[in-house]
Amino acid sequence: MLIEGDVVFAGTSSRIVPVADDYAEIVADAAVGDPDAFLVCPGRMARDVRSRLSNWLAELGEDTSAVPSLRRLRTTRIIELIQQGLADELISAVTGIARLDCYASYRPKYSRSDVIAAASLIAGKPTKLRAV
């Protein structure tokens, strides 16, 4: 756990994962005592938590059909970061995913005029942009 200014990072040993501001205090409180402990089900030794939440709810006799998939939550977050324009290297660094090729279809689509304007800028010949 690393706290720098107003930003809380979890898992500083192998990679840095920024924590959303809404959850920063909760994550910081959970890390008191053992900063390298797992935040989900602390005290466990294995890393795999894919079915842990649904299994726990099933033991309690709760309906597990509405339990969110941790994998889908991560995918949703990655797509949000891509659509915000974050560089692949930064997304890879904070998610631990080496390649983002499978997310290519979620990248913003550019019009022909956008591509021409960008090519002109790269060539050192800026064109006047106009709204269409």
Short mmCIF file of N, CA and C in Angstrom, two decimals:
data_model
loop_
_atom_site.label_atom_id
_atom_site.label_comp_id
_atom_site.label_asym_id
_atom_site.label_seq_id
_atom_site.Cartn_x
_atom_site.Cartn_y
_atom_site.Cartn_z
N MET A 1 0.86 -1.17 0.00
CA MET A 1 0.00 0.00 0.00
C MET A 1 0.90 1.23 0.00
N LEU A 2 0.57 2.17 -0.84
CA LEU A 2 1.34 3.40 -0.94
C LEU A 2 0.36 4.56 -1.03
N ILE A 3 0.56 5.56 -0.20
CA ILE A 3 -0.28 6.75 -0.24
C ILE A 3 0.62 7.92 -0.58
N GLU A 4 0.34 8.56 -1.71
CA GLU A 4 1.10 9.74 -2.13
C GLU A 4 0.12 10.88 -2.32
N GLY A 5 0.15 11.84 -1.42
CA GLY A 5 -0.80 12.95 -1.50
C GLY A 5 -2.21 12.46 -1.36
N ASP A 6 -3.04 12.76 -2.35
CA ASP A 6 -4.44 12.33 -2.33
C ASP A 6 -4.66 11.00 -3.04
N VAL A 7 -3.58 10.35 -3.48
CA VAL A 7 -3.72 9.13 -4.27
C VAL A 7 -3.30 7.92 -3.44
N VAL A 8 -4.13 6.88 -3.48
CA VAL A 8 -3.83 5.63 -2.79
C VAL A 8 -3.55 4.57 -3.84
N PHE A 9 -2.42 3.86 -3.68
CA PHE A 9 -2.06 2.77 -4.58
C PHE A 9 -2.07 1.48 -3.79
N ALA A 10 -2.61 0.41 -4.38
CA ALA A 10 -2.61 -0.90 -3.74
C ALA A 10 -1.66 -1.82 -4.49
N GLY A 11 -1.04 -2.75 -3.77
CA GLY A 11 -0.20 -3.76 -4.41
C GLY A 11 1.10 -3.22 -4.94
N THR A 12 1.83 -2.46 -4.14
CA THR A 12 3.04 -1.80 -4.63
C THR A 12 4.21 -2.74 -4.85
N SER A 13 4.11 -4.01 -4.43
CA SER A 13 5.26 -4.90 -4.58
C SER A 13 5.51 -5.29 -6.04
N SER A 14 4.49 -5.68 -6.79
CA SER A 14 4.72 -6.11 -8.16
C SER A 14 4.23 -5.10 -9.20
N ARG A 15 3.19 -4.39 -8.90
CA ARG A 15 2.68 -3.36 -9.80
C ARG A 15 1.88 -2.37 -8.98
N ILE A 16 1.69 -1.21 -9.54
CA ILE A 16 0.94 -0.16 -8.85
C ILE A 16 -0.46 -0.12 -9.44
N VAL A 17 -1.46 -0.20 -8.59
CA VAL A 17 -2.85 -0.15 -9.03
C VAL A 17 -3.51 1.04 -8.37
N PRO A 18 -3.87 2.06 -9.14
CA PRO A 18 -4.55 3.21 -8.54
C PRO A 18 -5.94 2.81 -8.08
N VAL A 19 -6.32 3.33 -6.94
CA VAL A 19 -7.63 3.03 -6.37
C VAL A 19 -8.52 4.25 -6.56
N ALA A 20 -9.74 4.03 -7.04
CA ALA A 20 -10.68 5.14 -7.25
C ALA A 20 -10.88 5.89 -5.94
N ASP A 21 -11.00 7.19 -6.04
CA ASP A 21 -11.12 8.06 -4.88
C ASP A 21 -12.24 7.62 -3.93
N ASP A 22 -13.34 7.14 -4.49
CA ASP A 22 -14.47 6.71 -3.66
C ASP A 22 -14.10 5.57 -2.72
N TYR A 23 -13.07 4.78 -3.08
CA TYR A 23 -12.70 3.61 -2.30
C TYR A 23 -11.36 3.75 -1.59
N ALA A 24 -10.69 4.87 -1.78
CA ALA A 24 -9.34 5.04 -1.25
C ALA A 24 -9.28 4.85 0.27
N GLU A 25 -10.21 5.44 0.99
CA GLU A 25 -10.19 5.34 2.45
C GLU A 25 -10.44 3.90 2.90
N ILE A 26 -11.35 3.22 2.24
CA ILE A 26 -11.66 1.82 2.58
C ILE A 26 -10.43 0.94 2.35
N VAL A 27 -9.77 1.13 1.21
CA VAL A 27 -8.59 0.34 0.88
C VAL A 27 -7.45 0.66 1.85
N ALA A 28 -7.26 1.93 2.16
CA ALA A 28 -6.21 2.31 3.10
C ALA A 28 -6.46 1.70 4.48
N ASP A 29 -7.71 1.71 4.94
CA ASP A 29 -8.04 1.11 6.24
C ASP A 29 -7.80 -0.40 6.22
N ALA A 30 -8.13 -1.05 5.11
CA ALA A 30 -7.96 -2.50 5.00
C ALA A 30 -6.49 -2.90 5.02
N ALA A 31 -5.62 -2.00 4.59
CA ALA A 31 -4.20 -2.31 4.51
C ALA A 31 -3.44 -2.05 5.80
N VAL A 32 -4.08 -1.45 6.77
CA VAL A 32 -3.40 -1.17 8.05
C VAL A 32 -2.98 -2.50 8.66
N GLY A 33 -1.73 -2.60 9.05
CA GLY A 33 -1.23 -3.83 9.65
C GLY A 33 -0.42 -4.65 8.68
N ASP A 34 -0.98 -5.02 7.55
CA ASP A 34 -0.27 -5.82 6.56
C ASP A 34 -0.52 -5.25 5.17
N PRO A 35 0.35 -4.35 4.71
CA PRO A 35 0.13 -3.69 3.43
C PRO A 35 0.19 -4.63 2.22
N ASP A 36 0.77 -5.82 2.38
CA ASP A 36 0.85 -6.75 1.26
C ASP A 36 -0.23 -7.83 1.29
N ALA A 37 -1.15 -7.76 2.25
CA ALA A 37 -2.23 -8.75 2.33
C ALA A 37 -3.23 -8.52 1.20
N PHE A 38 -3.93 -9.58 0.84
CA PHE A 38 -4.97 -9.46 -0.17
C PHE A 38 -6.11 -8.62 0.39
N LEU A 39 -6.66 -7.73 -0.41
CA LEU A 39 -7.78 -6.92 0.03
C LEU A 39 -9.08 -7.71 0.01
N VAL A 40 -9.20 -8.64 -0.95
CA VAL A 40 -10.37 -9.50 -1.02
C VAL A 40 -10.03 -10.77 -0.25
N CYS A 41 -10.80 -11.08 0.76
CA CYS A 41 -10.59 -12.26 1.61
C CYS A 41 -9.17 -12.28 2.18
N PRO A 42 -8.82 -11.31 3.02
CA PRO A 42 -7.47 -11.28 3.60
C PRO A 42 -7.20 -12.55 4.40
N GLY A 43 -5.94 -12.94 4.45
CA GLY A 43 -5.56 -14.13 5.18
C GLY A 43 -5.43 -15.35 4.28
N ARG A 44 -5.95 -15.29 3.09
CA ARG A 44 -5.85 -16.44 2.18
C ARG A 44 -4.45 -16.48 1.58
N MET A 45 -4.06 -17.65 1.12
CA MET A 45 -2.74 -17.82 0.54
C MET A 45 -2.79 -17.82 -1.00
N ALA A 46 -3.89 -18.34 -1.55
CA ALA A 46 -4.00 -18.42 -3.01
C ALA A 46 -4.46 -17.10 -3.59
N ARG A 47 -4.08 -16.86 -4.82
CA ARG A 47 -4.41 -15.62 -5.49
C ARG A 47 -5.78 -15.66 -6.17
N ASP A 48 -6.27 -16.84 -6.50
CA ASP A 48 -7.49 -17.00 -7.29
C ASP A 48 -8.74 -16.70 -6.47
N VAL A 49 -9.51 -15.69 -6.86
CA VAL A 49 -10.74 -15.33 -6.15
C VAL A 49 -11.95 -15.38 -7.07
N ARG A 50 -11.79 -16.00 -8.24
CA ARG A 50 -12.86 -15.96 -9.24
C ARG A 50 -14.21 -16.40 -8.70
N SER A 51 -14.25 -17.49 -7.95
CA SER A 51 -15.54 -17.98 -7.49
C SER A 51 -15.72 -17.80 -5.98
N ARG A 52 -14.77 -17.19 -5.32
CA ARG A 52 -14.82 -17.08 -3.87
C ARG A 52 -16.06 -16.33 -3.39
N LEU A 53 -16.41 -15.23 -4.03
CA LEU A 53 -17.56 -14.44 -3.61
C LEU A 53 -18.86 -15.22 -3.80
N SER A 54 -19.02 -15.84 -4.98
CA SER A 54 -20.25 -16.60 -5.21
C SER A 54 -20.33 -17.82 -4.31
N ASN A 55 -19.19 -18.48 -4.04
CA ASN A 55 -19.19 -19.63 -3.12
C ASN A 55 -19.59 -19.20 -1.71
N TRP A 56 -19.06 -18.07 -1.27
CA TRP A 56 -19.37 -17.56 0.07
C TRP A 56 -20.85 -17.24 0.19
N LEU A 57 -21.41 -16.59 -0.82
CA LEU A 57 -22.84 -16.27 -0.79
C LEU A 57 -23.69 -17.54 -0.83
N ALA A 58 -23.24 -18.54 -1.60
CA ALA A 58 -23.98 -19.80 -1.66
C ALA A 58 -24.00 -20.48 -0.29
N GLU A 59 -22.87 -20.42 0.44
CA GLU A 59 -22.81 -20.99 1.79
C GLU A 59 -23.80 -20.31 2.72
N LEU A 60 -24.03 -19.03 2.49
CA LEU A 60 -24.98 -18.28 3.31
C LEU A 60 -26.42 -18.52 2.87
N GLY A 61 -26.58 -19.24 1.75
CA GLY A 61 -27.91 -19.49 1.23
C GLY A 61 -28.46 -18.34 0.42
N GLU A 62 -27.58 -17.46 -0.05
CA GLU A 62 -28.00 -16.30 -0.83
C GLU A 62 -28.02 -16.64 -2.32
N ASP A 63 -28.83 -15.93 -3.07
CA ASP A 63 -28.88 -16.07 -4.52
C ASP A 63 -27.60 -15.49 -5.11
N THR A 64 -26.86 -16.30 -5.86
CA THR A 64 -25.59 -15.83 -6.43
C THR A 64 -25.72 -15.36 -7.87
N SER A 65 -26.92 -15.33 -8.41
CA SER A 65 -27.07 -14.94 -9.82
C SER A 65 -26.73 -13.48 -10.06
N ALA A 66 -26.82 -12.65 -9.03
CA ALA A 66 -26.54 -11.22 -9.20
C ALA A 66 -25.12 -10.83 -8.78
N VAL A 67 -24.28 -11.81 -8.46
CA VAL A 67 -22.91 -11.52 -8.04
C VAL A 67 -22.11 -11.04 -9.24
N PRO A 68 -21.45 -9.89 -9.12
CA PRO A 68 -20.67 -9.39 -10.25
C PRO A 68 -19.44 -10.26 -10.51
N SER A 69 -19.07 -10.37 -11.76
CA SER A 69 -17.87 -11.11 -12.13
C SER A 69 -16.68 -10.17 -12.01
N LEU A 70 -15.67 -10.55 -11.22
CA LEU A 70 -14.49 -9.70 -11.07
C LEU A 70 -13.79 -9.52 -12.41
N ARG A 71 -13.81 -10.54 -13.24
CA ARG A 71 -13.19 -10.45 -14.56
C ARG A 71 -13.91 -9.42 -15.43
N ARG A 72 -15.24 -9.44 -15.40
CA ARG A 72 -15.99 -8.48 -16.20
C ARG A 72 -15.83 -7.06 -15.66
N LEU A 73 -15.72 -6.92 -14.34
CA LEU A 73 -15.50 -5.59 -13.77
C LEU A 73 -14.16 -5.03 -14.25
N ARG A 74 -13.13 -5.87 -14.28
CA ARG A 74 -11.82 -5.42 -14.75
C ARG A 74 -11.89 -5.05 -16.22
N THR A 75 -12.57 -5.86 -17.02
CA THR A 75 -12.72 -5.57 -18.44
C THR A 75 -13.43 -4.24 -18.65
N THR A 76 -14.49 -4.00 -17.88
CA THR A 76 -15.21 -2.73 -17.98
C THR A 76 -14.29 -1.56 -17.67
N ARG A 77 -13.47 -1.71 -16.64
CA ARG A 77 -12.55 -0.63 -16.26
C ARG A 77 -11.51 -0.39 -17.35
N ILE A 78 -10.99 -1.45 -17.94
CA ILE A 78 -10.00 -1.31 -19.02
C ILE A 78 -10.62 -0.58 -20.20
N ILE A 79 -11.83 -0.94 -20.57
CA ILE A 79 -12.51 -0.27 -21.68
C ILE A 79 -12.73 1.20 -21.37
N GLU A 80 -13.10 1.53 -20.14
CA GLU A 80 -13.25 2.94 -19.75
C GLU A 80 -11.94 3.70 -19.93
N LEU A 81 -10.83 3.10 -19.50
CA LEU A 81 -9.52 3.76 -19.62
C LEU A 81 -9.13 3.96 -21.08
N ILE A 82 -9.41 2.96 -21.92
CA ILE A 82 -9.12 3.08 -23.35
C ILE A 82 -9.93 4.23 -23.94
N GLN A 83 -11.21 4.28 -23.62
CA GLN A 83 -12.08 5.31 -24.18
C GLN A 83 -11.78 6.70 -23.64
N GLN A 84 -11.09 6.77 -22.50
CA GLN A 84 -10.65 8.07 -21.97
C GLN A 84 -9.37 8.54 -22.65
N GLY A 85 -8.77 7.67 -23.49
CA GLY A 85 -7.58 8.05 -24.23
C GLY A 85 -6.27 7.76 -23.54
N LEU A 86 -6.28 6.96 -22.48
CA LEU A 86 -5.05 6.61 -21.78
C LEU A 86 -4.18 5.74 -22.68
N ALA A 87 -2.88 5.96 -22.64
CA ALA A 87 -1.95 5.19 -23.47
C ALA A 87 -1.93 3.73 -23.03
N ASP A 88 -1.75 2.82 -24.00
CA ASP A 88 -1.72 1.39 -23.71
C ASP A 88 -0.70 1.04 -22.63
N GLU A 89 0.47 1.68 -22.68
CA GLU A 89 1.53 1.38 -21.71
C GLU A 89 1.06 1.67 -20.28
N LEU A 90 0.31 2.75 -20.11
CA LEU A 90 -0.19 3.09 -18.78
C LEU A 90 -1.27 2.11 -18.33
N ILE A 91 -2.16 1.77 -19.25
CA ILE A 91 -3.22 0.81 -18.91
C ILE A 91 -2.59 -0.53 -18.55
N SER A 92 -1.60 -0.96 -19.33
CA SER A 92 -0.92 -2.22 -19.04
C SER A 92 -0.24 -2.19 -17.68
N ALA A 93 0.37 -1.07 -17.36
CA ALA A 93 1.08 -0.96 -16.08
C ALA A 93 0.14 -1.07 -14.89
N VAL A 94 -1.04 -0.47 -14.97
CA VAL A 94 -1.94 -0.48 -13.81
C VAL A 94 -2.86 -1.70 -13.77
N THR A 95 -2.98 -2.43 -14.88
CA THR A 95 -3.85 -3.61 -14.88
C THR A 95 -3.07 -4.91 -14.85
N GLY A 96 -1.79 -4.85 -15.16
CA GLY A 96 -0.99 -6.07 -15.18
C GLY A 96 -1.19 -6.90 -16.44
N ILE A 97 -1.82 -6.33 -17.44
CA ILE A 97 -2.04 -7.03 -18.71
C ILE A 97 -0.97 -6.56 -19.69
N ALA A 98 -0.23 -7.51 -20.25
CA ALA A 98 0.89 -7.16 -21.13
C ALA A 98 0.43 -6.58 -22.46
N ARG A 99 -0.62 -7.13 -23.04
CA ARG A 99 -1.08 -6.68 -24.36
C ARG A 99 -2.57 -6.38 -24.31
N LEU A 100 -2.96 -5.34 -25.01
CA LEU A 100 -4.37 -4.94 -25.05
C LEU A 100 -5.00 -5.17 -26.42
N ASP A 101 -4.40 -6.05 -27.21
CA ASP A 101 -4.90 -6.31 -28.57
C ASP A 101 -6.37 -6.71 -28.59
N CYS A 102 -6.80 -7.49 -27.62
CA CYS A 102 -8.19 -7.98 -27.64
C CYS A 102 -9.20 -6.87 -27.37
N TYR A 103 -8.72 -5.69 -26.99
CA TYR A 103 -9.62 -4.56 -26.73
C TYR A 103 -9.65 -3.56 -27.88
N ALA A 104 -9.04 -3.91 -29.01
CA ALA A 104 -8.94 -2.98 -30.14
C ALA A 104 -10.29 -2.47 -30.63
N SER A 105 -11.30 -3.30 -30.56
CA SER A 105 -12.62 -2.88 -31.06
C SER A 105 -13.26 -1.79 -30.20
N TYR A 106 -12.71 -1.55 -29.00
CA TYR A 106 -13.26 -0.53 -28.11
C TYR A 106 -12.56 0.82 -28.26
N ARG A 107 -11.56 0.87 -29.11
CA ARG A 107 -10.85 2.14 -29.32
C ARG A 107 -11.76 3.11 -30.06
N PRO A 108 -11.57 4.41 -29.82
CA PRO A 108 -12.39 5.40 -30.53
C PRO A 108 -12.19 5.29 -32.03
N LYS A 109 -13.24 5.50 -32.77
CA LYS A 109 -13.17 5.49 -34.24
C LYS A 109 -13.00 6.93 -34.72
N TYR A 110 -12.12 7.12 -35.70
CA TYR A 110 -11.86 8.46 -36.21
C TYR A 110 -12.38 8.59 -37.63
N SER A 111 -12.90 9.77 -37.94
CA SER A 111 -13.41 10.03 -39.29
C SER A 111 -12.24 10.28 -40.24
N ARG A 112 -12.53 10.24 -41.51
CA ARG A 112 -11.51 10.50 -42.53
C ARG A 112 -10.91 11.89 -42.35
N SER A 113 -11.74 12.88 -42.03
CA SER A 113 -11.22 14.24 -41.85
C SER A 113 -10.30 14.32 -40.63
N ASP A 114 -10.59 13.54 -39.57
CA ASP A 114 -9.70 13.49 -38.41
C ASP A 114 -8.33 12.94 -38.80
N VAL A 115 -8.34 11.87 -39.61
CA VAL A 115 -7.10 11.24 -40.04
C VAL A 115 -6.30 12.19 -40.93
N ILE A 116 -6.96 12.89 -41.84
CA ILE A 116 -6.28 13.85 -42.72
C ILE A 116 -5.68 14.98 -41.90
N ALA A 117 -6.43 15.49 -40.93
CA ALA A 117 -5.92 16.57 -40.07
C ALA A 117 -4.70 16.10 -39.28
N ALA A 118 -4.75 14.87 -38.74
CA ALA A 118 -3.61 14.33 -37.99
C ALA A 118 -2.41 14.14 -38.89
N ALA A 119 -2.63 13.62 -40.10
CA ALA A 119 -1.53 13.42 -41.05
C ALA A 119 -0.89 14.75 -41.42
N SER A 120 -1.70 15.77 -41.58
CA SER A 120 -1.17 17.11 -41.90
C SER A 120 -0.32 17.64 -40.76
N LEU A 121 -0.76 17.43 -39.53
CA LEU A 121 0.02 17.88 -38.37
C LEU A 121 1.35 17.14 -38.30
N ILE A 122 1.32 15.83 -38.55
CA ILE A 122 2.54 15.04 -38.52
C ILE A 122 3.50 15.49 -39.62
N ALA A 123 2.96 15.84 -40.76
CA ALA A 123 3.79 16.30 -41.89
C ALA A 123 4.27 17.73 -41.69
N GLY A 124 3.81 18.39 -40.64
CA GLY A 124 4.22 19.77 -40.39
C GLY A 124 3.44 20.78 -41.18
N LYS A 125 2.32 20.38 -41.70
CA LYS A 125 1.47 21.27 -42.49
C LYS A 125 0.08 21.31 -41.87
N PRO A 126 -0.07 22.02 -40.78
CA PRO A 126 -1.38 22.04 -40.13
C PRO A 126 -2.47 22.57 -41.05
N THR A 127 -3.58 21.89 -41.05
CA THR A 127 -4.73 22.34 -41.84
C THR A 127 -5.71 23.02 -40.91
N LYS A 128 -6.54 23.84 -41.48
CA LYS A 128 -7.59 24.46 -40.68
C LYS A 128 -8.67 23.42 -40.44
N LEU A 129 -9.05 23.25 -39.20
CA LEU A 129 -10.10 22.29 -38.88
C LEU A 129 -11.43 23.01 -38.89
N ARG A 130 -12.44 22.36 -39.41
CA ARG A 130 -13.76 22.96 -39.40
C ARG A 130 -14.76 21.93 -38.93
N ALA A 131 -15.77 22.41 -38.26
CA ALA A 131 -16.82 21.52 -37.78
C ALA A 131 -17.71 21.13 -38.93
N VAL A 132 -18.11 19.88 -38.98
CA VAL A 132 -18.97 19.40 -40.06
C VAL A 132 -20.31 19.02 -39.49
#
